[in-house]
Tab-separated table of C-alpha atoms in Angstrom:
chain	number	residue	atom	x	y	z
A	209	MET	CA	-2.590	79.468	8.998
A	210	THR	CA	-5.060	81.141	6.680
A	211	ASP	CA	-8.345	82.076	8.322
A	212	TYR	CA	-10.882	80.751	5.812
A	213	PHE	CA	-13.743	82.465	7.623
A	214	ALA	CA	-12.023	85.850	7.242
A	215	PHE	CA	-11.150	84.984	3.628
A	216	TYR	CA	-14.869	84.593	2.898
A	217	GLY	CA	-15.825	87.523	5.156
A	218	LEU	CA	-17.760	85.236	7.509
A	219	PRO	CA	-17.802	85.083	11.306
A	220	LEU	CA	-16.081	82.070	12.873
A	221	SER	CA	-18.757	79.413	13.309
A	222	PHE	CA	-19.092	75.662	13.727
A	223	ASN	CA	-22.315	75.856	11.704
A	224	PRO	CA	-21.923	78.586	9.075
A	225	ASP	CA	-24.421	79.273	6.298
A	226	THR	CA	-23.431	76.623	3.737
A	227	ALA	CA	-25.277	78.401	0.924
A	228	LEU	CA	-23.205	81.511	1.615
A	229	ILE	CA	-19.984	79.448	1.606
A	230	LYS	CA	-20.914	78.012	-1.788
A	231	GLN	CA	-21.799	81.490	-3.077
A	232	LYS	CA	-18.409	82.889	-1.926
A	233	PHE	CA	-16.605	79.902	-3.445
A	234	TYR	CA	-18.198	80.465	-6.878
A	235	GLU	CA	-17.685	84.214	-6.661
A	236	PHE	CA	-13.963	83.779	-5.865
A	237	SER	CA	-13.576	80.954	-8.405
A	238	LYS	CA	-14.547	83.434	-11.115
A	239	LYS	CA	-12.613	86.336	-9.589
A	240	TYR	CA	-9.372	84.368	-9.185
A	241	HIS	CA	-9.528	82.152	-12.256
A	242	PRO	CA	-5.961	81.953	-13.641
A	243	ASP	CA	-7.173	82.242	-17.263
A	244	PHE	CA	-8.247	85.850	-16.622
A	245	TYR	CA	-4.689	86.789	-15.620
A	246	ILE	CA	-2.789	85.212	-18.515
A	247	ASN	CA	-1.418	88.600	-19.681
A	248	GLU	CA	-0.446	89.774	-16.189
A	249	SER	CA	3.030	89.702	-14.653
A	250	ASP	CA	4.428	86.470	-13.202
A	251	GLU	CA	3.992	87.915	-9.697
A	252	LYS	CA	0.315	88.687	-10.318
A	253	GLN	CA	-0.252	85.228	-11.837
A	254	ALA	CA	1.394	83.595	-8.796
A	255	GLU	CA	-0.728	85.706	-6.439
A	256	VAL	CA	-3.940	84.749	-8.248
A	257	LEU	CA	-2.952	81.085	-8.258
A	258	GLU	CA	-2.353	81.270	-4.490
A	259	LEU	CA	-5.765	82.930	-3.947
A	260	SER	CA	-7.409	80.299	-6.144
A	261	THR	CA	-5.758	77.555	-4.063
A	262	ILE	CA	-6.882	79.185	-0.796
A	263	ASN	CA	-10.413	79.436	-2.195
A	264	ASN	CA	-10.473	75.706	-3.022
A	265	LYS	CA	-9.103	74.730	0.401
A	266	ALA	CA	-11.492	77.095	2.195
A	267	TYR	CA	-14.452	75.553	0.408
A	268	GLN	CA	-13.299	71.972	1.107
A	269	VAL	CA	-12.840	72.687	4.817
A	270	LEU	CA	-15.816	74.941	5.504
A	271	SER	CA	-18.356	72.849	3.602
A	272	ASP	CA	-17.494	69.605	5.458
A	273	SER	CA	-18.669	69.485	9.091
A	274	GLN	CA	-15.876	67.151	10.317
A	275	LYS	CA	-13.100	69.109	8.586
A	276	ARG	CA	-14.642	72.366	9.811
A	277	LEU	CA	-14.765	71.108	13.410
A	278	HIS	CA	-11.082	70.153	13.248
A	279	TYR	CA	-10.241	73.468	11.579
A	280	VAL	CA	-12.038	75.639	14.174
A	281	LEU	CA	-10.269	73.790	17.011
A	282	GLU	CA	-6.949	74.217	15.179
A	283	LEU	CA	-7.637	77.900	14.466
A	284	LYS	CA	-8.360	78.434	18.165
A	285	GLY	CA	-5.028	76.778	19.051
A	286	LEU	CA	-6.593	73.721	20.678
A	287	LEU	CA	-5.219	71.068	18.331
A	288	LYS	CA	-1.476	70.694	18.186
A	289	GLU	CA	0.460	68.567	15.718
A	290	GLY	CA	1.467	65.299	17.376
A	291	GLU	CA	-0.500	66.067	20.543
A	292	ASN	CA	-1.044	63.081	22.831
A	293	TYR	CA	-4.558	63.815	23.994
A	294	VAL	CA	-5.649	61.599	26.875
A	295	LEU	CA	-9.241	60.466	26.668
A	296	PRO	CA	-11.212	60.165	29.926
A	297	GLN	CA	-10.861	56.836	31.728
A	298	SER	CA	-14.654	56.305	31.748
A	299	PHE	CA	-14.768	56.538	27.946
A	300	LEU	CA	-11.796	54.191	27.534
A	301	MET	CA	-13.423	51.635	29.855
A	302	GLU	CA	-16.603	51.795	27.775
A	303	MET	CA	-14.546	51.296	24.609
A	304	MET	CA	-12.584	48.417	26.157
A	305	ASP	CA	-15.702	46.235	26.011
A	306	ILE	CA	-16.134	47.052	22.335
A	307	ASN	CA	-12.436	46.401	21.609
A	308	GLU	CA	-12.583	43.043	23.405
A	309	ALA	CA	-15.691	42.032	21.465
A	310	LEU	CA	-13.933	43.034	18.239
A	311	MET	CA	-10.871	40.929	19.135
A	312	ASP	CA	-13.115	37.951	19.922
A	313	LEU	CA	-14.741	38.340	16.519
A	314	GLN	CA	-11.366	38.268	14.786
A	315	PHE	CA	-10.753	34.787	16.215
A	316	ASP	CA	-14.340	33.600	16.063
A	317	PRO	CA	-16.213	35.443	13.265
A	318	ASP	CA	-19.936	35.912	13.832
A	319	ALA	CA	-21.880	38.134	11.422
A	320	VAL	CA	-24.721	38.803	13.887
A	321	LYS	CA	-22.379	39.824	16.722
A	322	LEU	CA	-20.381	41.977	14.305
A	323	GLU	CA	-23.542	43.743	13.138
A	324	ASN	CA	-24.591	44.363	16.757
A	325	LEU	CA	-21.145	45.740	17.557
A	326	LYS	CA	-21.365	48.023	14.541
A	327	LYS	CA	-24.745	49.321	15.774
A	328	ASP	CA	-23.364	49.890	19.295
A	329	VAL	CA	-20.499	51.989	17.952
A	330	GLU	CA	-22.836	53.924	15.647
A	331	LYS	CA	-25.114	54.686	18.611
A	332	VAL	CA	-22.176	56.077	20.632
A	333	GLU	CA	-21.008	58.080	17.593
A	334	GLN	CA	-24.490	59.533	17.049
A	335	GLY	CA	-24.617	60.514	20.716
A	336	LEU	CA	-21.298	62.341	20.393
A	337	SER	CA	-22.441	64.081	17.209
A	338	LYS	CA	-25.628	65.207	18.944
A	339	GLU	CA	-23.596	66.556	21.904
A	340	ILE	CA	-21.266	68.446	19.550
A	341	LEU	CA	-24.235	69.938	17.703
A	342	LEU	CA	-25.881	71.071	20.953
A	343	LEU	CA	-22.653	72.741	22.079
A	344	THR	CA	-21.787	74.369	18.771
A	345	ASP	CA	-25.305	75.366	17.722
A	346	SER	CA	-25.250	78.825	19.304
A	347	PHE	CA	-21.475	79.121	19.796
A	348	GLU	CA	-21.275	82.566	18.150
A	349	ASP	CA	-23.824	84.025	20.593
A	350	LYS	CA	-21.850	83.040	23.698
A	351	THR	CA	-19.409	85.144	25.732
A	352	THR	CA	-15.684	84.564	25.248
A	353	VAL	CA	-15.469	82.631	28.528
A	354	GLU	CA	-18.420	80.428	27.529
A	355	GLN	CA	-16.864	79.874	24.093
A	356	ASP	CA	-13.556	78.840	25.668
A	357	ASN	CA	-15.363	76.300	27.865
A	358	ILE	CA	-17.350	74.980	24.914
A	359	LEU	CA	-14.159	74.624	22.853
A	360	LEU	CA	-12.552	72.455	25.537
A	361	VAL	CA	-15.562	70.137	25.683
A	362	VAL	CA	-15.791	70.010	21.884
A	363	LYS	CA	-12.083	69.124	21.715
A	364	ASP	CA	-12.701	66.151	23.995
A	365	LEU	CA	-15.719	65.051	21.927
A	366	TYR	CA	-13.660	65.483	18.752
A	367	TYR	CA	-11.004	63.067	20.047
A	368	ARG	CA	-13.670	60.598	21.169
A	369	THR	CA	-15.176	60.750	17.686
A	370	LYS	CA	-11.756	60.143	16.097
A	371	TYR	CA	-11.353	57.111	18.344
A	372	LEU	CA	-14.739	55.796	17.236
A	373	LEU	CA	-13.882	56.334	13.566
A	374	ARG	CA	-10.818	54.115	14.020
A	375	LEU	CA	-13.042	51.503	15.690
A	376	GLN	CA	-15.511	51.703	12.799
A	377	GLU	CA	-12.619	51.139	10.349
A	378	SER	CA	-11.560	48.046	12.326
A	379	ILE	CA	-15.136	46.758	12.300
A	380	ALA	CA	-15.366	47.360	8.545
A	381	LYS	CA	-12.129	45.364	8.026
A	382	ALA	CA	-13.461	42.557	10.208
A	383	SER	CA	-16.590	42.287	8.092
A	384	HIS	CA	-14.596	41.573	4.915
């Protein structure tokens, strides 16, 4: 996996300087533009195309907070393909009420109840986002042990957020 932070010469961070990311992206977009290498060998053209692709992917990931969160967890080896992460029972019990209300609304539509459900889920999601921000805000300044502990908590919050996003999609479908 390419380390996009290293590619841009930036320290690993959940909250990097977005202006600097944009600056690096534009700088590398010019530097690795395929048109400037039209008279080079096929190998050089392929290399530049690869660097241009990495630059585009790095910018997409590092400039989007959700993608960046996923990426940092993946880079740190905490997200595995096909992993069956088990959410805490307390969270699942809290979500069970929301799921039951959503099922009820599928059989007995009620715009007011649906709107209230939507607000409840948004409130939980905002709480999770706030928690993630508090944990990741000064991540770079922490010791390795503290960072490892933060990463584990952030991983759990990440999976809770993913769960909520699926709920929000179901609510959006129910409102159509």
